[in-house]
């Protein structure tokens, strides 16, 4: 989205930035509090009405950044967001999925009230869990590299906390019968240490 002129400027003016490792690294180094949509553009294409899906399995980057800077991870979940628009997942999914993988650009097909971009009237319930504190320096070797076992442990702890948060609040949010589906992130070029983290997990 940040490659599109005008749209990029709008996001920047409203306090949004590209969730690249460089940007996240800079913000956390300056002790800024940030919110990351972990599923990213891949999750956008997987979104369906009346279903709860998150792309989080295999996503270790946010955990690595938290460990590097000793930042706490706070699980959150928004109930009802998937129903604020009518979503067409099937039309052209193959080509849209290809574009997403190649360009990191999601092209969702959706509409709101009267076929416009105005969202449907839906209650949105935002749940916030307890922070997962990570002491500065823990899980970081003397050469600055991260311990893949510790990364996997924190990631697993976050996923469990997210699942518990969902179960704890889904009835109050008005969705007692829904289940949270955890999806694997699309495979991309492996970064150094990725295979070790998966093996440790």
Coordinates of C-alpha atoms in Angstrom, one line a residue:
X1 CA 0.0 0.0 0.0
X2 CA 2.9 2.3 0.7
X3 CA 4.0 2.0 -3.0
X4 CA 0.8 3.8 -4.1
X5 CA 1.1 7.6 -4.3
X6 CA -1.5 9.7 -2.4
X7 CA -2.6 6.6 -0.5
X8 CA 0.9 6.4 0.9
X9 CA 0.8 10.0 2.0
X10 CA -2.6 9.5 3.6
X11 CA -1.4 6.6 5.7
X12 CA 1.8 8.5 6.7
X13 CA -0.3 11.5 7.8
X14 CA -2.5 9.3 9.9
X15 CA 0.4 7.8 11.8
X16 CA 0.8 4.6 9.8
X17 CA 4.2 3.3 8.5
X18 CA 5.3 0.4 6.4
X19 CA 5.8 -2.6 8.7
X20 CA 9.3 -3.3 7.4
X21 CA 12.0 -4.7 9.7
X22 CA 13.9 -1.4 9.2
X23 CA 11.0 0.8 10.3
X24 CA 10.1 -1.5 13.2
X25 CA 13.7 -1.6 14.3
X26 CA 13.9 2.2 14.3
X27 CA 10.7 2.8 16.1
X28 CA 11.5 0.3 18.9
X29 CA 15.0 1.7 19.2
X30 CA 13.4 5.0 20.0
X31 CA 11.1 3.3 22.6
X32 CA 7.9 3.9 20.6
X33 CA 4.8 1.9 21.2
X34 CA 3.6 0.3 17.9
X35 CA 0.7 -1.9 16.8
X36 CA 1.4 -4.4 14.0
X37 CA -1.1 -6.2 11.8
X38 CA 0.8 -9.5 11.9
X39 CA -1.1 -11.2 9.2
X40 CA -0.4 -8.4 6.7
X41 CA -1.6 -8.5 3.1
X42 CA -1.7 -12.3 3.2
X43 CA -4.4 -12.2 5.9
X44 CA -6.4 -9.7 3.9
X45 CA -6.9 -12.2 1.1
X46 CA -7.9 -15.0 3.5
X47 CA -10.6 -12.9 5.2
X48 CA -14.1 -14.2 4.9
X49 CA -17.5 -13.1 6.3
X50 CA -18.5 -15.0 9.5
X51 CA -15.1 -16.6 9.9
X52 CA -12.2 -15.8 12.2
X53 CA -8.8 -16.3 10.6
X54 CA -5.3 -15.0 11.4
X55 CA -2.1 -15.6 9.5
X56 CA 0.4 -16.1 12.3
X57 CA 2.0 -19.5 12.1
X58 CA 5.5 -19.0 10.7
X59 CA 5.5 -15.3 11.4
X60 CA 8.5 -14.8 13.7
X61 CA 9.6 -11.3 12.7
X62 CA 7.6 -9.4 15.3
X63 CA 8.9 -11.7 18.0
X64 CA 12.5 -11.3 16.9
X65 CA 12.1 -7.5 17.0
X66 CA 10.5 -7.6 20.5
X67 CA 13.4 -9.8 21.8
X68 CA 16.0 -7.6 20.2
X69 CA 14.7 -4.5 21.9
X70 CA 13.2 -6.0 25.1
X71 CA 9.7 -4.9 24.1
X72 CA 6.5 -6.4 25.6
X73 CA 4.1 -8.2 23.3
X74 CA 0.4 -7.5 23.9
X75 CA -2.1 -9.8 22.1
X76 CA -5.2 -8.1 20.8
X77 CA -8.2 -9.2 18.7
X78 CA -11.0 -7.3 17.0
X79 CA -14.3 -9.1 16.8
X80 CA -16.8 -8.0 14.1
X81 CA -14.3 -6.4 11.7
X82 CA -14.7 -9.3 9.2
X83 CA -18.4 -8.5 8.9
X84 CA -18.2 -4.7 8.4
X85 CA -18.0 -5.3 4.6
X86 CA -19.3 -8.0 2.3
X87 CA -16.3 -9.9 1.0
X88 CA -15.9 -11.8 -2.2
X89 CA -12.9 -14.1 -1.6
X90 CA -13.3 -16.4 -4.6
X91 CA -13.4 -14.1 -7.7
X92 CA -10.0 -14.0 -9.2
X93 CA -8.4 -15.4 -6.1
X94 CA -5.6 -17.2 -7.9
X95 CA -4.3 -14.1 -9.7
X96 CA -4.8 -11.9 -6.7
X97 CA -2.9 -14.3 -4.6
X98 CA -0.1 -14.4 -7.2
X99 CA 0.1 -10.6 -7.1
X100 CA 0.2 -10.6 -3.3
X101 CA 3.1 -13.0 -3.2
X102 CA 5.1 -11.2 -5.9
X103 CA 4.4 -7.6 -5.0
X104 CA 3.2 -7.8 -1.4
X105 CA 0.1 -6.1 -2.4
X106 CA -3.4 -7.4 -1.5
X107 CA -6.3 -6.6 -3.8
X108 CA -9.5 -7.5 -1.8
X109 CA -12.9 -7.5 -3.4
X110 CA -15.5 -6.0 -1.0
X111 CA -18.4 -3.6 -0.6
X112 CA -20.5 -2.1 2.1
X113 CA -23.9 -0.6 2.4
X114 CA -25.7 -0.1 -0.9
X115 CA -22.7 -1.4 -2.7
X116 CA -20.5 1.5 -1.6
X117 CA -17.4 1.7 0.5
X118 CA -19.5 2.7 3.5
X119 CA -19.2 -0.1 6.1
X120 CA -22.2 -2.1 7.3
X121 CA -23.5 -1.3 10.7
X122 CA -21.7 -3.9 12.9
X123 CA -20.6 -3.8 16.5
X124 CA -16.8 -4.1 16.8
X125 CA -15.4 -5.5 20.0
X126 CA -11.7 -4.9 20.7
X127 CA -10.1 -7.3 23.2
X128 CA -6.7 -6.6 24.8
X129 CA -4.7 -9.3 26.6
X130 CA -2.0 -9.2 29.2
X131 CA 1.5 -8.2 28.1
X132 CA 4.2 -10.8 27.5
X133 CA 7.2 -9.1 29.0
X134 CA 10.6 -9.8 27.5
X135 CA 13.7 -8.7 29.5
X136 CA 16.2 -6.7 27.5
X137 CA 19.1 -8.9 26.5
X138 CA 17.4 -12.3 27.1
X139 CA 17.6 -14.6 24.1
X140 CA 20.3 -12.4 22.5
X141 CA 23.8 -13.9 22.2
X142 CA 27.0 -11.8 22.7
X143 CA 27.4 -11.4 18.9
X144 CA 23.8 -10.0 18.7
X145 CA 22.2 -13.0 17.1
X146 CA 19.0 -14.4 18.5
X147 CA 18.5 -17.7 20.2
X148 CA 16.1 -19.6 17.8
X149 CA 14.8 -21.8 20.7
X150 CA 13.9 -18.6 22.7
X151 CA 12.2 -17.1 19.6
X152 CA 10.1 -20.2 19.1
X153 CA 9.1 -20.2 22.8
X154 CA 8.0 -16.6 22.8
X155 CA 6.1 -17.1 19.5
X156 CA 4.3 -20.1 20.9
X157 CA 3.5 -18.2 24.1
X158 CA 2.0 -15.4 22.1
X159 CA -0.1 -17.7 19.9
X160 CA -1.5 -19.4 23.0
X161 CA -2.2 -16.0 24.6
X162 CA -4.1 -15.0 21.4
X163 CA -6.1 -18.2 21.4
X164 CA -7.0 -17.7 25.1
X165 CA -8.0 -14.1 24.5
X166 CA -10.3 -15.1 21.7
X167 CA -12.0 -17.8 23.7
X168 CA -12.4 -15.5 26.8
X169 CA -14.1 -12.7 24.9
X170 CA -15.9 -14.3 22.0
X171 CA -19.2 -14.8 23.8
X172 CA -19.3 -11.2 25.2
X173 CA -18.5 -10.0 21.7
X174 CA -21.5 -11.8 20.3
X175 CA -19.8 -14.7 18.6
X176 CA -20.0 -17.6 21.0
X177 CA -20.0 -20.3 18.3
X178 CA -17.0 -19.1 16.3
X179 CA -13.6 -20.7 16.3
X180 CA -10.3 -19.1 15.6
X181 CA -8.4 -20.5 12.7
X182 CA -4.6 -20.2 12.7
X183 CA -3.1 -20.1 9.2
X184 CA 0.4 -20.6 8.0
X185 CA 2.2 -17.6 6.4
X186 CA 3.0 -17.9 2.7
X187 CA 6.5 -19.2 2.1
X188 CA 9.0 -16.7 1.0
X189 CA 12.8 -16.6 0.7
X190 CA 14.2 -18.0 3.9
X191 CA 16.1 -15.6 6.2
X192 CA 19.1 -16.7 8.1
X193 CA 18.0 -18.7 11.1
X194 CA 14.4 -19.4 9.9
X195 CA 14.9 -23.2 9.6
X196 CA 16.4 -23.3 13.1
X197 CA 13.4 -21.5 14.5
X198 CA 10.9 -23.8 12.8
X199 CA 12.8 -26.8 14.1
X200 CA 12.9 -25.4 17.6
X201 CA 9.1 -24.7 17.5

